[in-house]
Tab-separated table of C-alpha atoms in Angstrom:
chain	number	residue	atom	x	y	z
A	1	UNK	CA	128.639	85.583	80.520
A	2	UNK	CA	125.147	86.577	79.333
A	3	UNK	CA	124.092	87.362	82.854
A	4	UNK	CA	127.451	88.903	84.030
A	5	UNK	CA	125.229	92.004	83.994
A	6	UNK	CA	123.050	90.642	86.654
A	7	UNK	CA	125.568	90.766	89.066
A	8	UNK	CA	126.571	94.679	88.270
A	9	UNK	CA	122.807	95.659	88.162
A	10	UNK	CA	121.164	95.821	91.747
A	11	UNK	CA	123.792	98.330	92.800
A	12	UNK	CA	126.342	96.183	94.639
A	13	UNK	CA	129.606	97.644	96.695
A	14	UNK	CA	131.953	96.099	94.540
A	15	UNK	CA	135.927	95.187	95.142
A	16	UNK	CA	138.102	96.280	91.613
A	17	UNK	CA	141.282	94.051	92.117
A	18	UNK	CA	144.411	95.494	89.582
A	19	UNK	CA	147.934	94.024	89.802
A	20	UNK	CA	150.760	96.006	88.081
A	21	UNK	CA	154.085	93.929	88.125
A	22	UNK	CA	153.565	91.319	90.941
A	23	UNK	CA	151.581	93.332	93.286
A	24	UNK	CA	147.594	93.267	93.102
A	25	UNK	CA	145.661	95.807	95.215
A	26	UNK	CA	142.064	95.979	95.576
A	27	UNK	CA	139.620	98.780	95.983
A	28	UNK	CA	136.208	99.306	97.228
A	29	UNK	CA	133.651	101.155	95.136
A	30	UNK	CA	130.164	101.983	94.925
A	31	UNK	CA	130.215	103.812	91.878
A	32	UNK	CA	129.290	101.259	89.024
A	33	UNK	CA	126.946	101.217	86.365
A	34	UNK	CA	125.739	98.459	83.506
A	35	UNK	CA	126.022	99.763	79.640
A	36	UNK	CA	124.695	97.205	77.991
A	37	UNK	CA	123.698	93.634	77.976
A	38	UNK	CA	126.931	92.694	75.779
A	39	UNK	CA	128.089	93.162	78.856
A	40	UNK	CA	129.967	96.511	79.639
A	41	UNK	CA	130.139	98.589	82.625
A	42	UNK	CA	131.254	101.787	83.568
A	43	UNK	CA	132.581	102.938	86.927
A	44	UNK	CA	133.708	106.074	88.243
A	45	UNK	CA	137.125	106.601	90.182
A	46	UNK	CA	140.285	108.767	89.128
A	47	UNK	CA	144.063	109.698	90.252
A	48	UNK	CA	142.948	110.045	93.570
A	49	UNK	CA	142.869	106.458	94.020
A	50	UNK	CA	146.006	104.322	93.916
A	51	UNK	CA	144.425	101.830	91.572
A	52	UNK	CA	143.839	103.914	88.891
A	53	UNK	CA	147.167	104.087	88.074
A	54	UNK	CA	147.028	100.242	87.690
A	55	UNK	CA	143.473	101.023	85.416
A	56	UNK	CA	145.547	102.747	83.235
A	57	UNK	CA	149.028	101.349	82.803
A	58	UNK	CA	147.636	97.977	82.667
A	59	UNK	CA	144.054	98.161	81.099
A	60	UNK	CA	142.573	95.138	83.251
A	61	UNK	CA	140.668	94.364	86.430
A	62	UNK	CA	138.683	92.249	87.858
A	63	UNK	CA	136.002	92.996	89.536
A	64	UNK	CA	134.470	90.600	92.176
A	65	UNK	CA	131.151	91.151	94.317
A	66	UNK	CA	131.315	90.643	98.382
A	67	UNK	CA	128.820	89.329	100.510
A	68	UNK	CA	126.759	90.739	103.249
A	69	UNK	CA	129.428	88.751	105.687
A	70	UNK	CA	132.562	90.426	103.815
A	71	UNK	CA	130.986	94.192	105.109
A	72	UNK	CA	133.972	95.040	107.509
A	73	UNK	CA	136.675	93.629	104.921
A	74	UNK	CA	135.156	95.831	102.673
A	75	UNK	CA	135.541	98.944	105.050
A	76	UNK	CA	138.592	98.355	105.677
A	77	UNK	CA	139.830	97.972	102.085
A	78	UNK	CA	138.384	101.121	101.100
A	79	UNK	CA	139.956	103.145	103.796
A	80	UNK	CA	143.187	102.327	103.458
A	81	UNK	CA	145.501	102.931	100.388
A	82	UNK	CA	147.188	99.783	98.455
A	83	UNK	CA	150.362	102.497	98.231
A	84	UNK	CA	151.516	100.859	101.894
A	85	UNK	CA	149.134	97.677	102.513
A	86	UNK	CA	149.168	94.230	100.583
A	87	UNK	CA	145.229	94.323	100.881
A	88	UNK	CA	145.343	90.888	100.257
A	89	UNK	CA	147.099	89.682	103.242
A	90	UNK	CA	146.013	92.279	105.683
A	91	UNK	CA	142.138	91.057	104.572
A	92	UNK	CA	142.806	87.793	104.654
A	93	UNK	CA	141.357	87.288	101.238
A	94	UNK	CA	142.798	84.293	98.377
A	95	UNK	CA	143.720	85.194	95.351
A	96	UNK	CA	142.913	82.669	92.334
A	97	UNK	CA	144.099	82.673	88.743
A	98	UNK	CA	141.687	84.469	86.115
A	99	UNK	CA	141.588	83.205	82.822
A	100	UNK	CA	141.836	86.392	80.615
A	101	UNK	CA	143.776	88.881	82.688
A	102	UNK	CA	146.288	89.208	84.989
A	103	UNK	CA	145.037	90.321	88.287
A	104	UNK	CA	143.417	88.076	90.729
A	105	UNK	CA	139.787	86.556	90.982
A	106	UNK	CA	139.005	86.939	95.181
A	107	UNK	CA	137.922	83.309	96.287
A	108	UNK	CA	136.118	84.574	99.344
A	109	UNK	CA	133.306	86.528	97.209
A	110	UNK	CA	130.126	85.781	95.589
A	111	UNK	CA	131.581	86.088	92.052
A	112	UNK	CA	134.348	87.676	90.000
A	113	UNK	CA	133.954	89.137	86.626
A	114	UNK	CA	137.533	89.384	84.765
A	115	UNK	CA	137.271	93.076	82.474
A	116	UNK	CA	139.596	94.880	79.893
A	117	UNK	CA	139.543	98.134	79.474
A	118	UNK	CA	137.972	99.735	76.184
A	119	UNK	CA	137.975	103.662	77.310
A	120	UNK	CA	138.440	106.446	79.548
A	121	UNK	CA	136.081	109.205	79.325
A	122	UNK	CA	138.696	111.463	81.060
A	123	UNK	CA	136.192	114.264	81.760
A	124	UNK	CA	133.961	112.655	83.928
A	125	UNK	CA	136.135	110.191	85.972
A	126	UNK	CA	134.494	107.080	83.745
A	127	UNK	CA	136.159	104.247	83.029
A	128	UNK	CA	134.389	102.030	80.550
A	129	UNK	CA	134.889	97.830	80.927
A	130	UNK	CA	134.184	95.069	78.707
A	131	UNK	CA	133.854	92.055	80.239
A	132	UNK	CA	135.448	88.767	79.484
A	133	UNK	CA	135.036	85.992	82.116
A	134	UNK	CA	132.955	86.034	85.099
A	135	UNK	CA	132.867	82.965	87.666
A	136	UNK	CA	130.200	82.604	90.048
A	137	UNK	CA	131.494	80.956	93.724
A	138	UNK	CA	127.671	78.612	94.086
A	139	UNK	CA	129.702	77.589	97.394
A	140	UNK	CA	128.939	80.775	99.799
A	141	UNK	CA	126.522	80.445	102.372
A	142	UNK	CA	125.927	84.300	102.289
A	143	UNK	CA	124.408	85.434	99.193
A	144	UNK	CA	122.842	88.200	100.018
A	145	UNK	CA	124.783	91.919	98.686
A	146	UNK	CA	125.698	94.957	100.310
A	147	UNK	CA	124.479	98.183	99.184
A	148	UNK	CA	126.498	101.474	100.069
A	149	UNK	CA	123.960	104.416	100.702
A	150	UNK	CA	127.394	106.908	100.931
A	151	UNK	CA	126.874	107.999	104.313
A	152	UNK	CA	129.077	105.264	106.059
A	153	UNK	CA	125.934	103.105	106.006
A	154	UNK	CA	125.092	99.870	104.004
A	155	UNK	CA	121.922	98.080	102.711
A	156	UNK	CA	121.919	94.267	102.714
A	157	UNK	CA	119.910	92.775	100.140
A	158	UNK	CA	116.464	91.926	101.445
A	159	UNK	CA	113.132	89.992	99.671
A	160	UNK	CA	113.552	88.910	95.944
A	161	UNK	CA	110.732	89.906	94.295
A	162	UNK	CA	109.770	87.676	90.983
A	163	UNK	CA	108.467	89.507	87.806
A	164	UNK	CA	110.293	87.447	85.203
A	165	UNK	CA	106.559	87.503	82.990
A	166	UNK	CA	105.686	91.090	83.205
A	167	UNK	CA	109.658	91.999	82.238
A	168	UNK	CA	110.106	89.116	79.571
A	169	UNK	CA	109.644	91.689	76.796
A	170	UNK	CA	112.305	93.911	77.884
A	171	UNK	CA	115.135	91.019	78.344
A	172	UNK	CA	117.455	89.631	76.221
A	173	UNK	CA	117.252	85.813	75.862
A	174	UNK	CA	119.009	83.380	77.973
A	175	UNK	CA	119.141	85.754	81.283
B	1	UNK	CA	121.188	118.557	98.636
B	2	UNK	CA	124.947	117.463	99.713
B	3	UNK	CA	123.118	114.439	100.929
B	4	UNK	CA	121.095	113.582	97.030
B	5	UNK	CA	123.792	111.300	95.964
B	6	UNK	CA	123.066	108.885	98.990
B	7	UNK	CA	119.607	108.448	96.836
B	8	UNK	CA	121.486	106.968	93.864
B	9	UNK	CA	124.606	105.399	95.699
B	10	UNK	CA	122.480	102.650	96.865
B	11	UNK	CA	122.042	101.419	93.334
B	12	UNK	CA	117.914	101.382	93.680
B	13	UNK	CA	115.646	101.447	90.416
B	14	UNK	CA	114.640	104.827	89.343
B	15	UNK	CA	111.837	106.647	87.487
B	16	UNK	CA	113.168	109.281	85.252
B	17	UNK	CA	110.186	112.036	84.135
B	18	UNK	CA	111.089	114.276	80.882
B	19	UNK	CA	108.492	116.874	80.086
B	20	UNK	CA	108.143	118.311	76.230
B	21	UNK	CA	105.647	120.620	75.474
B	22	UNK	CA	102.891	119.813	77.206
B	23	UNK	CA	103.090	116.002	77.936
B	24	UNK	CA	105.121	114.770	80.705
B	25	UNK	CA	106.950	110.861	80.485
B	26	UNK	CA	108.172	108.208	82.706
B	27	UNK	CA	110.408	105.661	82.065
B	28	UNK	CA	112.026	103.497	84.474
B	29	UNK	CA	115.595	102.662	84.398
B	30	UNK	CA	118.032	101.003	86.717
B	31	UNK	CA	121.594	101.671	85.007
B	32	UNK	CA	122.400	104.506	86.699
B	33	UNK	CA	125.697	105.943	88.649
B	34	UNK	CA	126.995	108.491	91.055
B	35	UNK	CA	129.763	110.427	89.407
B	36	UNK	CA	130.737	112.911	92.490
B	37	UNK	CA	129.594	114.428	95.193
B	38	UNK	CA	128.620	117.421	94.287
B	39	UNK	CA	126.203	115.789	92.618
B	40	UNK	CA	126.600	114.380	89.255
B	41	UNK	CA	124.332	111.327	88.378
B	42	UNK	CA	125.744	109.276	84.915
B	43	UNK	CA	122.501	107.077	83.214
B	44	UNK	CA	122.685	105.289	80.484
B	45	UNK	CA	120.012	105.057	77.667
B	46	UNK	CA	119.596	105.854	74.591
B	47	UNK	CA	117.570	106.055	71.488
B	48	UNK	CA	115.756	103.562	71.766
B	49	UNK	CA	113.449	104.781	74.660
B	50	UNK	CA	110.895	107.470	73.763
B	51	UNK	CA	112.189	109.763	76.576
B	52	UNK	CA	115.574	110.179	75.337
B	53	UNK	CA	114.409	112.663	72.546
B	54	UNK	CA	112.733	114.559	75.645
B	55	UNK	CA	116.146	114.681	77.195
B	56	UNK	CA	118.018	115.556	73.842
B	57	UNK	CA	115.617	118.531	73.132
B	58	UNK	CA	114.938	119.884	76.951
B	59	UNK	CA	117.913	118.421	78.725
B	60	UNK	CA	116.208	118.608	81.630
B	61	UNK	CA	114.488	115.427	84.039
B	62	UNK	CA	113.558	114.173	87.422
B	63	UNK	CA	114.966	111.214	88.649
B	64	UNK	CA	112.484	109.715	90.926
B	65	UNK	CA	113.283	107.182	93.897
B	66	UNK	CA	110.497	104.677	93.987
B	67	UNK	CA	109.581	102.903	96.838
B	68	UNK	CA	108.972	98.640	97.370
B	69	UNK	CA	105.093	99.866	97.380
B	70	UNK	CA	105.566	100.599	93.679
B	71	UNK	CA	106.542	98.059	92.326
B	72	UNK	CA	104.056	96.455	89.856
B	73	UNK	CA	103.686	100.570	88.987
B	74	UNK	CA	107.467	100.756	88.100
B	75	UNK	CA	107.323	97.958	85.978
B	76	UNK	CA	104.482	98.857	84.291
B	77	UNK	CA	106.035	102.029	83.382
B	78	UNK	CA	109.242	100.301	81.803
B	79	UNK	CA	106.968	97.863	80.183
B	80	UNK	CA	104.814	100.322	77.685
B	81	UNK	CA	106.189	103.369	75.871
B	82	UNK	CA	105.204	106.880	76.274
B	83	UNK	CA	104.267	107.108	72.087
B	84	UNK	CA	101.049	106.069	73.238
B	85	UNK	CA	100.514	106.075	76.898
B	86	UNK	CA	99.804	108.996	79.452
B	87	UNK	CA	101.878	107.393	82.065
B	88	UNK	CA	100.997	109.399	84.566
B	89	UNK	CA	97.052	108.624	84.084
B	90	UNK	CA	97.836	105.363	83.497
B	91	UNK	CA	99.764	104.111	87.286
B	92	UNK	CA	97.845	107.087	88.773
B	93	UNK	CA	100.990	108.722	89.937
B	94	UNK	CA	100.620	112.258	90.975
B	95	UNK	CA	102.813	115.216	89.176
B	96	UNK	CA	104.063	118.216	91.609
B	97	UNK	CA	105.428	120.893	90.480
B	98	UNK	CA	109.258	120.772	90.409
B	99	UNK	CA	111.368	124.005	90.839
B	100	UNK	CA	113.957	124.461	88.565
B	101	UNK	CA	113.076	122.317	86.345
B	102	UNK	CA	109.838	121.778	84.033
B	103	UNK	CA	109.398	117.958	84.298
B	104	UNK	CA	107.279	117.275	87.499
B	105	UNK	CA	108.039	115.484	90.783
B	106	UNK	CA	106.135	112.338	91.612
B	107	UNK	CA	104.133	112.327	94.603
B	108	UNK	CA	104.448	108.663	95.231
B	109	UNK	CA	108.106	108.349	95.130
B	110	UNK	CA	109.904	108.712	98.234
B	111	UNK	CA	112.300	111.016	96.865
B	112	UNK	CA	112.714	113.319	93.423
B	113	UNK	CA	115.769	115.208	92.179
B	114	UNK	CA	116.023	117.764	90.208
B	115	UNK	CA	118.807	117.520	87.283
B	116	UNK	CA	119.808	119.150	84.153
B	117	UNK	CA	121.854	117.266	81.129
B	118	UNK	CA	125.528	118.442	81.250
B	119	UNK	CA	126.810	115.720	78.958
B	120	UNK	CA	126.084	112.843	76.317
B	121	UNK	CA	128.671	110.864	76.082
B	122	UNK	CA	127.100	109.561	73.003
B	123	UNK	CA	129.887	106.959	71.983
B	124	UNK	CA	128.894	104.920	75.475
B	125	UNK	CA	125.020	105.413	75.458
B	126	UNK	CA	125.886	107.921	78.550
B	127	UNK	CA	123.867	110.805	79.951
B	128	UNK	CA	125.720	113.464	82.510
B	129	UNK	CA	123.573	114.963	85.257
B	130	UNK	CA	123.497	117.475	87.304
B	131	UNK	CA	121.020	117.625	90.527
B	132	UNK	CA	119.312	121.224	90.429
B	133	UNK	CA	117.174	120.382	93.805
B	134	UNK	CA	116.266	117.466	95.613
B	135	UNK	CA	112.858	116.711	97.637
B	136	UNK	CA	112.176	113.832	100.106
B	137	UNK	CA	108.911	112.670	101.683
B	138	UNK	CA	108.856	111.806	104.559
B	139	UNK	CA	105.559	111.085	104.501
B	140	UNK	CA	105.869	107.525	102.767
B	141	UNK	CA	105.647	105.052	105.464
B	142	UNK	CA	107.417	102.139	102.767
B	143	UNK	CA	111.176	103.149	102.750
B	144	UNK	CA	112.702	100.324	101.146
B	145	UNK	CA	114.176	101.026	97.629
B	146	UNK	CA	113.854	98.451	94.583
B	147	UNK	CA	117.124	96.940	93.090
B	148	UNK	CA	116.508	95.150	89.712
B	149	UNK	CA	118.532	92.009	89.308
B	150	UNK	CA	117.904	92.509	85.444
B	151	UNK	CA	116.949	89.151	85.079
B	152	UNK	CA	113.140	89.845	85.775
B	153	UNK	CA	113.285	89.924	89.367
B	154	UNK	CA	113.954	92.501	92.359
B	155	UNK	CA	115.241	92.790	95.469
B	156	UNK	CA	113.884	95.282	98.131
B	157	UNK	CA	116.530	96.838	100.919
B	158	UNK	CA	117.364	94.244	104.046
B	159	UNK	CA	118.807	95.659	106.679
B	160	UNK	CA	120.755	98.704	107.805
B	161	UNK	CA	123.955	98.249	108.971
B	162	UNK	CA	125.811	101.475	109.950
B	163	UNK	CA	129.913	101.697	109.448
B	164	UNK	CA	130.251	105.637	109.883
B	165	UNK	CA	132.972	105.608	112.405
B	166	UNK	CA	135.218	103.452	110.035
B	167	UNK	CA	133.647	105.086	107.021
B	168	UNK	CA	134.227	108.814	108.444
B	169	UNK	CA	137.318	109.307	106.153
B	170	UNK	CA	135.790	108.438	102.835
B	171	UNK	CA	132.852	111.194	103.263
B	172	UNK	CA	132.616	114.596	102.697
B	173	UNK	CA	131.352	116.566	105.542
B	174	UNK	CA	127.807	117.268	106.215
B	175	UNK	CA	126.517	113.717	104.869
C-alpha cells in the first residue's frame, strides 16, 4: 500500500470500475492526480459520465491500471456509455472480488487499487479517494502504461530512467 | 491554446516557475491534473515547498514541460530549495519573458504555459489553474516528456500510437 502511489504517479490512462446494485461499469479516464503519499488521489469527472452517479450513491471504486496491450479495450470503454453496455462482457475483461469494496478488481490489468470516497469538491469536478487495497497482477507480460496526450493519441511507456540516490531525500521510506 | 491541456494530459513531470519581487523559483512537481478543457490545470502542493508562498501572494506561475534532455536538471531543481538557491543560475536554464504573466518561461523546456491561481482548495493540498497563454518550441530536437514513477525513477515517452478515429467523440473540436 505504501507504493499504491507509484502506480497513480507517471500519468497512466486509468479504468474507474463502480458497481451500484449488481451491475459494475467501468470508465476510462485520464484525469488523475496523487495527493499524498498516505495514499490519496484525486480525479476529475462529473454528471456527464454515467459512473458518477455510482461515485456518489455508492462512495467506492476501484481503480485498476491497463497495459500498453489493453489500448483498444480502453477506447472502446471510454466511448461508449455503461447506461446500455455491460462493459465487462462486451470487453471481455474478468471481474475478481476486492477485499474492501464492492465493485470489481479487473484481472486482465497491471494492478487494481480498491478506493473509498472521502470528498467531492463539487466546484471543480474533483473527486477525492483514499485508498485501501491495491493488488499488483506480477503475471502480465506487458508492463509497460499508456499515456493519453487528449488528442485521440497515446504514449506507451518507454526507458526507465534510475535516480533512486539523487531523489532519496525527497521519498518517504519503504517506496 | 485549445490544444495546452494535451501538455498536461499525458501525465509528464513539470517545472512550475513563481516570480516574487525580483527573484524568480523553480520547483519541480509531478502531481498534477487536467480539470477541463478549457483549460484548467489542478496541482497539488503545499506549504511545505518554498514556492507555494510565491503562489499564495502572486497567484500567478508557469508550468513548464521539460524534456528527457533535462533530466538530471529537473531533479536537481526538486532536490534543493529556492531559500537559498538561484535556480535559474544554478541548472543554467534560460528565463523569457512570459506575457501575461510575471514569472518567466524557460527556454529549455519544450513547452511553457501561462496560468493564474483561481482556487486553493486548501483542505486537499489543491491549487486551481487557469492557462493565460501557452508557448511551444519547436526548436527542441528531444520531444519525449519525463513521467516520475515516484519511487526515484522515470520513465521517458515510448511510442505513439494514434486512436483519433475511435477517439473522435471524446474531443472537443480543434484538438
Amino acid at each position: 500500500m505504501n507504493r499504491a502511489f507509484t502506480l497513480i504517479e507517471p500519468g497512466p490512462v486509468v479504468l474507474v470500475v463502480t458497481r451500484e446494485g449488481d451491475r459494475s461499469n467501468i470508465m476510462t479516464i485520464s484525469w488523475t492526480m496523487v495527493l499524498d503519499f498516505s495514499p490519496r488521489f484525486a480525479i476529475t469527472t462529473g454528471a456527464w459520465n454515467h459512473s458518477f452517479l455510482a461515485l456518489q450513491h455508492t462512495r467506492e471504486c476501484v481503480i485498476a491500471i491497463p497495459g500498453a496491450d489493453l489500448l483498444d479495450k480502453v477506447v472502446g470503454i471510454g466511448t461508449c456509455s455503461g447506461v446500455d453496455t455491460d462493459k465487462f462482457r462486451r470487453f471481455r475483461l474478468t471481474p475478481l472480488p476486492a477485499t474492501q469494496v464492492a465493485p470489481p478488481l479487473i484481472r486482465e490489468c497491471l494492478a487494481s487499487i480498491e478506493c473509498r470516497v472521502i470528498d467531492f469538491v463539487t466546484q471543480h469536478g474533483i473527486v477525492v479517494l483514499e485508498a485501501v487495497a491495491a493488488h499488483g497482477n506480477p503475471a502480465r507480460r506487458e508492463r509497460r502504461m499508456l499515456h493519453a496526450v487528449g488528442d485521440g493519441s497515446f504514449i506507451v511507456d518507454g526507458r526507465h530512467l534510475d535516480r533512486r540516490v539523487p531523489m532519496a531525500t525527497k521519498l518517504p521510506e519503504g517506496v
